[in-house]
Short mmCIF file of C-alpha atoms (C1' of nucleotides) in Angstrom, two decimals:
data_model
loop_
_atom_site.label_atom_id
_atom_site.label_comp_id
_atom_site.label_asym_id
_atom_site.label_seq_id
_atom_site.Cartn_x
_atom_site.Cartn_y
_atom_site.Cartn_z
CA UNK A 21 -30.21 -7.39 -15.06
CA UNK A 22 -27.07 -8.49 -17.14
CA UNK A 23 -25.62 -8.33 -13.47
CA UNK A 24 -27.54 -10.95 -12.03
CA UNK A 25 -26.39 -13.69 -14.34
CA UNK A 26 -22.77 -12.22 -13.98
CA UNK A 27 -23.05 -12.91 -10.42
CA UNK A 28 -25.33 -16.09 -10.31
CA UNK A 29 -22.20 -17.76 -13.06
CA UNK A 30 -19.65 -16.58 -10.51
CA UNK A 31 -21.48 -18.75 -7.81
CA UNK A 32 -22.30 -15.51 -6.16
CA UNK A 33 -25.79 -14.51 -4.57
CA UNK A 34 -27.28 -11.81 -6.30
CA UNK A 35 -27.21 -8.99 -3.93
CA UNK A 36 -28.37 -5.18 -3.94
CA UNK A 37 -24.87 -4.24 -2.95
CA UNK A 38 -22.70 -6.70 -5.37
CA UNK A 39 -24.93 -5.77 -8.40
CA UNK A 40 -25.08 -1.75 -7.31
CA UNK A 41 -20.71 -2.11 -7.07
CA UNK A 42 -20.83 -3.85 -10.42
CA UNK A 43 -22.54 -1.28 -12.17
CA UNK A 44 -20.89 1.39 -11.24
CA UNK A 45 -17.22 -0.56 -12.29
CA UNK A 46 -19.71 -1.22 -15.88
CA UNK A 47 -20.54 2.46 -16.40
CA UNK A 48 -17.34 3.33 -16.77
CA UNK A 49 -15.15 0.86 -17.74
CA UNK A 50 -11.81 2.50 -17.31
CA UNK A 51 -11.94 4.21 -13.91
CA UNK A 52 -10.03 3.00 -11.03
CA UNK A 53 -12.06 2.90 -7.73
CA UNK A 54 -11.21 2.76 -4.08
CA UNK A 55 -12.94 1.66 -1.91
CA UNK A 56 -13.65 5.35 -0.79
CA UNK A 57 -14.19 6.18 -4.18
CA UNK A 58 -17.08 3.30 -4.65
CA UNK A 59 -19.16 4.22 -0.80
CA UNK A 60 -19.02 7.82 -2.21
CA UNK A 61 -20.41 7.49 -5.22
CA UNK A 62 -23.36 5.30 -4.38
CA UNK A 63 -24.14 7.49 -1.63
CA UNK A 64 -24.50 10.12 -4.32
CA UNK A 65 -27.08 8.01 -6.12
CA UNK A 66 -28.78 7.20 -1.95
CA UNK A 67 -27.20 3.71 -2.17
CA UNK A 68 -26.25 3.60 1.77
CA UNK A 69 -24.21 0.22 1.46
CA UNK A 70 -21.54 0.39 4.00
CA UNK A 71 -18.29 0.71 3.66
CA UNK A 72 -17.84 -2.71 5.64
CA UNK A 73 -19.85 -4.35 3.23
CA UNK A 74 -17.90 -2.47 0.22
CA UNK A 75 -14.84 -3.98 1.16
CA UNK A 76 -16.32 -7.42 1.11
CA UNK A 77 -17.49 -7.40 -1.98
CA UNK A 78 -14.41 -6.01 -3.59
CA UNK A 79 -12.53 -8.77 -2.36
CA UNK A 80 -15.23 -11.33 -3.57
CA UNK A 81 -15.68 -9.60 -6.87
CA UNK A 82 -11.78 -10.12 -7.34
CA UNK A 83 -11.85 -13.79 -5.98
CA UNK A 84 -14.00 -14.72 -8.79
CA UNK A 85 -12.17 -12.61 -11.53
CA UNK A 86 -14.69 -10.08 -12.15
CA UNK A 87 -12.28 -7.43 -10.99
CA UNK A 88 -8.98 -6.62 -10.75
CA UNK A 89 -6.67 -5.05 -7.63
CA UNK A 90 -4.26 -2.50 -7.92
CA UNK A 91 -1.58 -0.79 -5.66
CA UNK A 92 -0.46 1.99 -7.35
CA UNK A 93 0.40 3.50 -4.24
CA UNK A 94 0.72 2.93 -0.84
CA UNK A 95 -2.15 5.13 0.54
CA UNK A 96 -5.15 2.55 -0.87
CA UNK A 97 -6.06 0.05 -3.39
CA UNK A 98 -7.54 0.74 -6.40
CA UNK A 99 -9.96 -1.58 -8.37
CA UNK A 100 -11.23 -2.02 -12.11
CA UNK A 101 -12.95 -4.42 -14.10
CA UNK A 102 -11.94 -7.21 -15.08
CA UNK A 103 -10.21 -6.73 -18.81
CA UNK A 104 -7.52 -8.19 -20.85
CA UNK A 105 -4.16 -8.04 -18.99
CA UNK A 106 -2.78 -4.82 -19.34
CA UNK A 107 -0.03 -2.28 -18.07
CA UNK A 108 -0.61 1.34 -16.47
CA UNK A 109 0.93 4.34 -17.19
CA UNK A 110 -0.07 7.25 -14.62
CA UNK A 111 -0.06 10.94 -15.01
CA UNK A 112 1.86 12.25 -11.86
CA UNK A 113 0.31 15.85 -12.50
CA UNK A 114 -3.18 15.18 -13.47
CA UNK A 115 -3.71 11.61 -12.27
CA UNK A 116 -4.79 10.06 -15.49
CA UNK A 117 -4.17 6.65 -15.68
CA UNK A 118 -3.85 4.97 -19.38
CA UNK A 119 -4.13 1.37 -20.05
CA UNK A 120 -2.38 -0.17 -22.58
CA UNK A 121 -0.48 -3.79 -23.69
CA UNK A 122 2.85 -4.61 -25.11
CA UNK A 123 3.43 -7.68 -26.56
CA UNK A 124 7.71 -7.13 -27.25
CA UNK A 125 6.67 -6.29 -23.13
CA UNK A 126 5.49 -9.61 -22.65
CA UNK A 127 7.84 -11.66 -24.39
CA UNK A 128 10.62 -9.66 -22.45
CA UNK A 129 9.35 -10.21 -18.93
CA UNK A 130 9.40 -14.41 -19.89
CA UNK A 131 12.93 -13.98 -20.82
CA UNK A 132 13.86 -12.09 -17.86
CA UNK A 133 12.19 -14.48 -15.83
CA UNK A 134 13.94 -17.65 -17.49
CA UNK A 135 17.23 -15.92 -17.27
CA UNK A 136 16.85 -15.72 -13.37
CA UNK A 137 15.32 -19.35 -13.38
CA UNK A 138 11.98 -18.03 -12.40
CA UNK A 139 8.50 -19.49 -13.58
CA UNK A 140 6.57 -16.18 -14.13
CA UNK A 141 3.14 -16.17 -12.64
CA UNK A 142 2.22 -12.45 -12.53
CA UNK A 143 3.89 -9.19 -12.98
CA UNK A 144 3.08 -5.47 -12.37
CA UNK A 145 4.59 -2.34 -14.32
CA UNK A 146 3.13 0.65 -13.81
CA UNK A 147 5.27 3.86 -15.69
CA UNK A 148 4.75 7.54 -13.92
CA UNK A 149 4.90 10.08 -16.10
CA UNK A 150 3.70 13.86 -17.32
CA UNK A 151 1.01 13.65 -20.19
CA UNK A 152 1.80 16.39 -22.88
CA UNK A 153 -1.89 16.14 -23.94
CA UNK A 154 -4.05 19.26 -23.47
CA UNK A 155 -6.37 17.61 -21.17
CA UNK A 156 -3.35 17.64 -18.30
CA UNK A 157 -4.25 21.07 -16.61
CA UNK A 158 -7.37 19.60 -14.77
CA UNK A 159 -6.61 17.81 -11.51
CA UNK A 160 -9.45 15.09 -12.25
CA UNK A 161 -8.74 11.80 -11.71
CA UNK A 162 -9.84 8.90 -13.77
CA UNK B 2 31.88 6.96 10.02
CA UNK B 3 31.68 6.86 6.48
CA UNK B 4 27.75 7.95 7.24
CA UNK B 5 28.69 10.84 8.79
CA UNK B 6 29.93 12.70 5.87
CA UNK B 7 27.36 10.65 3.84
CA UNK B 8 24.66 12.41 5.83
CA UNK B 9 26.34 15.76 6.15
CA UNK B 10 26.55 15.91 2.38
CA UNK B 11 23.07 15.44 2.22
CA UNK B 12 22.01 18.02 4.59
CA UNK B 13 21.32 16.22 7.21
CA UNK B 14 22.69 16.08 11.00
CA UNK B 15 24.88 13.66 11.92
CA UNK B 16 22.34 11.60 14.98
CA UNK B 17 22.29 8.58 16.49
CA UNK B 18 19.24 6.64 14.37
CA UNK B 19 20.46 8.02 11.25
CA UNK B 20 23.57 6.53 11.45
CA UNK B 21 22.11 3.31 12.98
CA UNK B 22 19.90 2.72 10.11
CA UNK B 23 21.66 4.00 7.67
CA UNK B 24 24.60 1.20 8.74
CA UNK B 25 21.37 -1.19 8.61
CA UNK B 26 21.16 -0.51 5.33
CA UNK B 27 24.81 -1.02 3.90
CA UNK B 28 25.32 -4.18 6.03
CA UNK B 29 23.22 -6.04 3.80
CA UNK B 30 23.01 -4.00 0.72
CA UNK B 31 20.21 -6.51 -0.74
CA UNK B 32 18.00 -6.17 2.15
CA UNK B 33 14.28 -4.96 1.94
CA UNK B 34 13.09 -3.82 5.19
CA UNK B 35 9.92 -2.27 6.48
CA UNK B 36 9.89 0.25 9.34
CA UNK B 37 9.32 -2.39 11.52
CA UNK B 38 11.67 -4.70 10.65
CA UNK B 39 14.17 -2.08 10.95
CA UNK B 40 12.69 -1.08 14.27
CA UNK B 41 13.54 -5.23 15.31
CA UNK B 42 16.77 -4.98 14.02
CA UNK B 43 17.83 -2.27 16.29
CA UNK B 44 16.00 -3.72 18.94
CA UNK B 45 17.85 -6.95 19.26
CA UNK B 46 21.30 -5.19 18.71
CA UNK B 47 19.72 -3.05 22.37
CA UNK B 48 19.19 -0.02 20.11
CA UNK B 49 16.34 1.53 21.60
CA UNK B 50 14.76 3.93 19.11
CA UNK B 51 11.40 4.81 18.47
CA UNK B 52 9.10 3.59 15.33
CA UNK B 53 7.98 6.47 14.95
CA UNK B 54 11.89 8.20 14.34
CA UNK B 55 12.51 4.71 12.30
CA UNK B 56 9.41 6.82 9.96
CA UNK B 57 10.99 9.82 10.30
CA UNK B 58 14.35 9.19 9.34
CA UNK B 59 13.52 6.57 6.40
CA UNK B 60 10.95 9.54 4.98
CA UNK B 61 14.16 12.06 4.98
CA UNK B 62 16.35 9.92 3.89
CA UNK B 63 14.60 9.17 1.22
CA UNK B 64 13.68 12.41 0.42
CA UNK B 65 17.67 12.99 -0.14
CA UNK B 66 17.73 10.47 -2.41
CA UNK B 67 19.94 7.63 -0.04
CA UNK B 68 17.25 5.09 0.31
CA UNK B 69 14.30 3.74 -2.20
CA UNK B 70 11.00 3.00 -0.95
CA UNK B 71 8.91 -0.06 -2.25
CA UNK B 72 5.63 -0.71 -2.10
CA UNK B 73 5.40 -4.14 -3.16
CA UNK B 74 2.44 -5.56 -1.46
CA UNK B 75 -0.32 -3.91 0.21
CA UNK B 76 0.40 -4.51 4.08
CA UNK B 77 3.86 -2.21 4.55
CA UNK B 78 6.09 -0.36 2.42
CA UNK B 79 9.82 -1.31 2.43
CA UNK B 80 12.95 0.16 1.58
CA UNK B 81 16.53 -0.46 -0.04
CA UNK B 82 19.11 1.32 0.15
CA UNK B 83 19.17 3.21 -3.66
CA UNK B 84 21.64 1.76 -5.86
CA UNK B 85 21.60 2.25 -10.15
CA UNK B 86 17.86 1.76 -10.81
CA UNK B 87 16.59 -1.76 -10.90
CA UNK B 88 13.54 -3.54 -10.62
CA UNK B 89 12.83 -6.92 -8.44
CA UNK B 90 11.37 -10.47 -9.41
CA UNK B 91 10.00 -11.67 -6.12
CA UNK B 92 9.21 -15.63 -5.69
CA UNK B 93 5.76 -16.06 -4.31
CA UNK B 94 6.51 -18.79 -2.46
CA UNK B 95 9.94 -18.04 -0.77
CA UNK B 96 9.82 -14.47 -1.06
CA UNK B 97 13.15 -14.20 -2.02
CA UNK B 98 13.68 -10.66 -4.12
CA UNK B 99 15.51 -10.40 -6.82
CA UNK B 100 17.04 -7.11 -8.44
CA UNK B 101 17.92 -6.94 -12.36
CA UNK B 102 18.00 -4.40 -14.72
CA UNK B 103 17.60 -5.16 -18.48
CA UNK B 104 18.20 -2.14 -20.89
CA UNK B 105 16.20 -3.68 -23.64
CA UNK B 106 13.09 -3.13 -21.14
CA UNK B 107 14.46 0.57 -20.45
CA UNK B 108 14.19 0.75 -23.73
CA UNK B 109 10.93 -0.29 -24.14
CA UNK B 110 9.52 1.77 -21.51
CA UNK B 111 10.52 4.71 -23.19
CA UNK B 112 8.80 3.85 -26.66
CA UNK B 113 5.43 2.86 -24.90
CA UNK B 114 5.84 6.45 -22.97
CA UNK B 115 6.24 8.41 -26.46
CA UNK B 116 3.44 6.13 -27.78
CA UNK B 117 0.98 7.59 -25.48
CA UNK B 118 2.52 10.55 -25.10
CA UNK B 119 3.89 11.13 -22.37
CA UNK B 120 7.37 11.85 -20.50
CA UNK B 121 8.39 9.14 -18.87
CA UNK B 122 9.94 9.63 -15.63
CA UNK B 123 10.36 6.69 -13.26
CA UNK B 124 8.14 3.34 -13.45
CA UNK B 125 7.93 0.31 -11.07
CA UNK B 126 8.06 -2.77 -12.68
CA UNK B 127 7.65 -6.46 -10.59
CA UNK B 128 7.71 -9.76 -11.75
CA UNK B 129 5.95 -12.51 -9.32
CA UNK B 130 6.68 -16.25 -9.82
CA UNK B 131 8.39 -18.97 -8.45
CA UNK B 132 12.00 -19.59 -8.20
CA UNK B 133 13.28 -23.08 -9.25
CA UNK B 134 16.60 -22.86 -7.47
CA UNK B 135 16.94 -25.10 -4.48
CA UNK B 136 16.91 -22.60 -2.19
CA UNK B 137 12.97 -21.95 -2.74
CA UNK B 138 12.05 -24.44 0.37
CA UNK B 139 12.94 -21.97 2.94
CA UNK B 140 11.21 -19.62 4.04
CA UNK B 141 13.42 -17.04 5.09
CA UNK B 142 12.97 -13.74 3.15
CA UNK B 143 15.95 -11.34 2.33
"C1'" DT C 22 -35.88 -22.35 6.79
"C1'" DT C 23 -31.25 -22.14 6.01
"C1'" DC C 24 -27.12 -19.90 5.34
"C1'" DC C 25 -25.09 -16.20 3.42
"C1'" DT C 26 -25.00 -11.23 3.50
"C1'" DT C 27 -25.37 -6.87 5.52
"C1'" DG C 28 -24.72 -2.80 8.73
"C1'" DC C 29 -22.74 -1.01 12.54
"C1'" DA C 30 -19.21 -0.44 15.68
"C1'" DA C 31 -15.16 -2.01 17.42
"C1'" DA C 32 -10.61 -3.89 16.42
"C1'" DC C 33 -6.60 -3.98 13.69
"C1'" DG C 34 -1.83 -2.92 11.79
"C1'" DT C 35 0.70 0.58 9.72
"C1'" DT C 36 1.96 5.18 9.58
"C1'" DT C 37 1.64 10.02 11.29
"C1'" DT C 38 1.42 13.66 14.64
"C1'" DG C 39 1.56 16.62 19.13
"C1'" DC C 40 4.28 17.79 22.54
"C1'" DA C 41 7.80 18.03 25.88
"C1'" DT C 42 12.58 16.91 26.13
"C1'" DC C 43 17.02 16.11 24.26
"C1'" DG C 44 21.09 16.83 21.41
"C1'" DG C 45 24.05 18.53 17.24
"C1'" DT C 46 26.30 22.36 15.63
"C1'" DA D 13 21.89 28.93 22.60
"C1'" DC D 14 19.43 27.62 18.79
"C1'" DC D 15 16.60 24.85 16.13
"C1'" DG D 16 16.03 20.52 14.62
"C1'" DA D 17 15.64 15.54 16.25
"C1'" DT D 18 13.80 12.26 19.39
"C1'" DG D 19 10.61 9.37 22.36
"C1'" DC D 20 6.36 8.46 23.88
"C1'" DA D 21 1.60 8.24 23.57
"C1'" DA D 22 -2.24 9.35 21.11
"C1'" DA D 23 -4.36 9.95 16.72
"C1'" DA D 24 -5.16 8.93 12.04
"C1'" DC D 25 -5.77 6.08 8.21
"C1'" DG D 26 -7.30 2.24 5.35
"C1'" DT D 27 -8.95 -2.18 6.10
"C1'" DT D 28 -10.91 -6.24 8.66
"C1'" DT D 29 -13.79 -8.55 11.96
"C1'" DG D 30 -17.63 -9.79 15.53
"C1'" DC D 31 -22.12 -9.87 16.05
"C1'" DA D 32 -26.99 -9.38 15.66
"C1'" DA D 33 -30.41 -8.49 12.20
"C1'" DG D 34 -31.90 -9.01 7.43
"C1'" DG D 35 -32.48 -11.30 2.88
"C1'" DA D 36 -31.81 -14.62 -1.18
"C1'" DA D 37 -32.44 -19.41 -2.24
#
DNA sequence: TTCCTTGCAAACGTTTTGCATCGGT
DNA sequence: ACCGATGCAAAACGTTTGCAAGGAA
């Protein structure tokens, strides 16, 4: 229901499969969805949206700023929600992928960019690592 | 003939597209090339070899740790060949790419890592913006 | 009713693979 | 001579598009 304003402010129809797609990104707030990803999970709950129409979506939901686009490799795009800008740093034995924000990060990237007379628009930095935390034994993916 | 023993060394046969590309590659040491690019390059100096080799032999020599491959936007992967580790400000309206390194941000990488952590072991970092040099009109890419 | 949206299937561009032939060592 | 490397064509993969039917306003 929450969905439908969402949608409606964004100058978007509200549709079965943009408000189905935005749920699922709502439920859980930190996963990282392919496309793949999002047609197999709805068809788990008998949501038979194609994955045509998926793809549509995904790229109007990220038009309007509701979600956000990520390439953290070259086999398919991920998406999340829409959040504060942040970083990732990804687990390259269990897949985990951890958000977080620097601000001495920040600050750096502007001076980089000034000292190679660049005006920064966006920037990317994604750090691969192994997570010493129990939990990295599992091969589940967030 | 340099890339002969360079290849050798790295366990690899001394063939024809090896050496070809890997010459490609130290012509213009700044160059970022996709498979296909690569594949024209060859093409107009009446080397005949097969994309699908051009995969082939950028996947091994990668593997042995001569080349670097980027995947900086979604459509094809490109590579470089692998010099100290650096990462790239690329102009969004030129597409020029620029390499730096900045040990302050090494630096930081390696506190955020700990932070969360984990063991940091390689990262991709990309800056996109526009560069105010007078060269940005052009649209030539390097 | 009017467009926009959807589903399906076909098209697309990049990358990979099967297979017969070729070529380093 | 051996086994890996190559070329070609076909397949695979993620993603996009054309089109006719369906649905929100």
């Amino acid at each position: 229901m929450k969905n439908d304003s969402t949608l409606k402010e964004a100058g978007l129809k509200v549709t079965h499969p943009r408000v189905k797609i935005l749920e699922l990104f709502q439920s859980n707030p930190h996963s990282h969805l392919s496309a793949d990803d999002i047609h197999n999970s709805l068809i788990k709950k008998d949501e038979n949206i194609g994955l045509a129409t998926i793809y549509r979506v995904l790229t109007q939901l990220e038009e309007v700023g509701l979600i956000q686009k990520n390439h953290f490799d070259d086999n398919s795009s991920s998406y999340e929600i829409k959040k504060q800008h942040h970083d990732h740093l990804i687990c390259n034995v269990c897949g985990k992928i951890i958000e977080f924000t620097d601000d001495d990060l920040e600050e750096l990237q502007e001076k980089i960019s000034k000292r190679h007379n660049f005006v920064l628009d966006t920037h990317v930095m994604t750090l691969f690592g192994t997570c010493t935390n129990g939990e990295c034994n599992s091969n589940k993916k967030d």
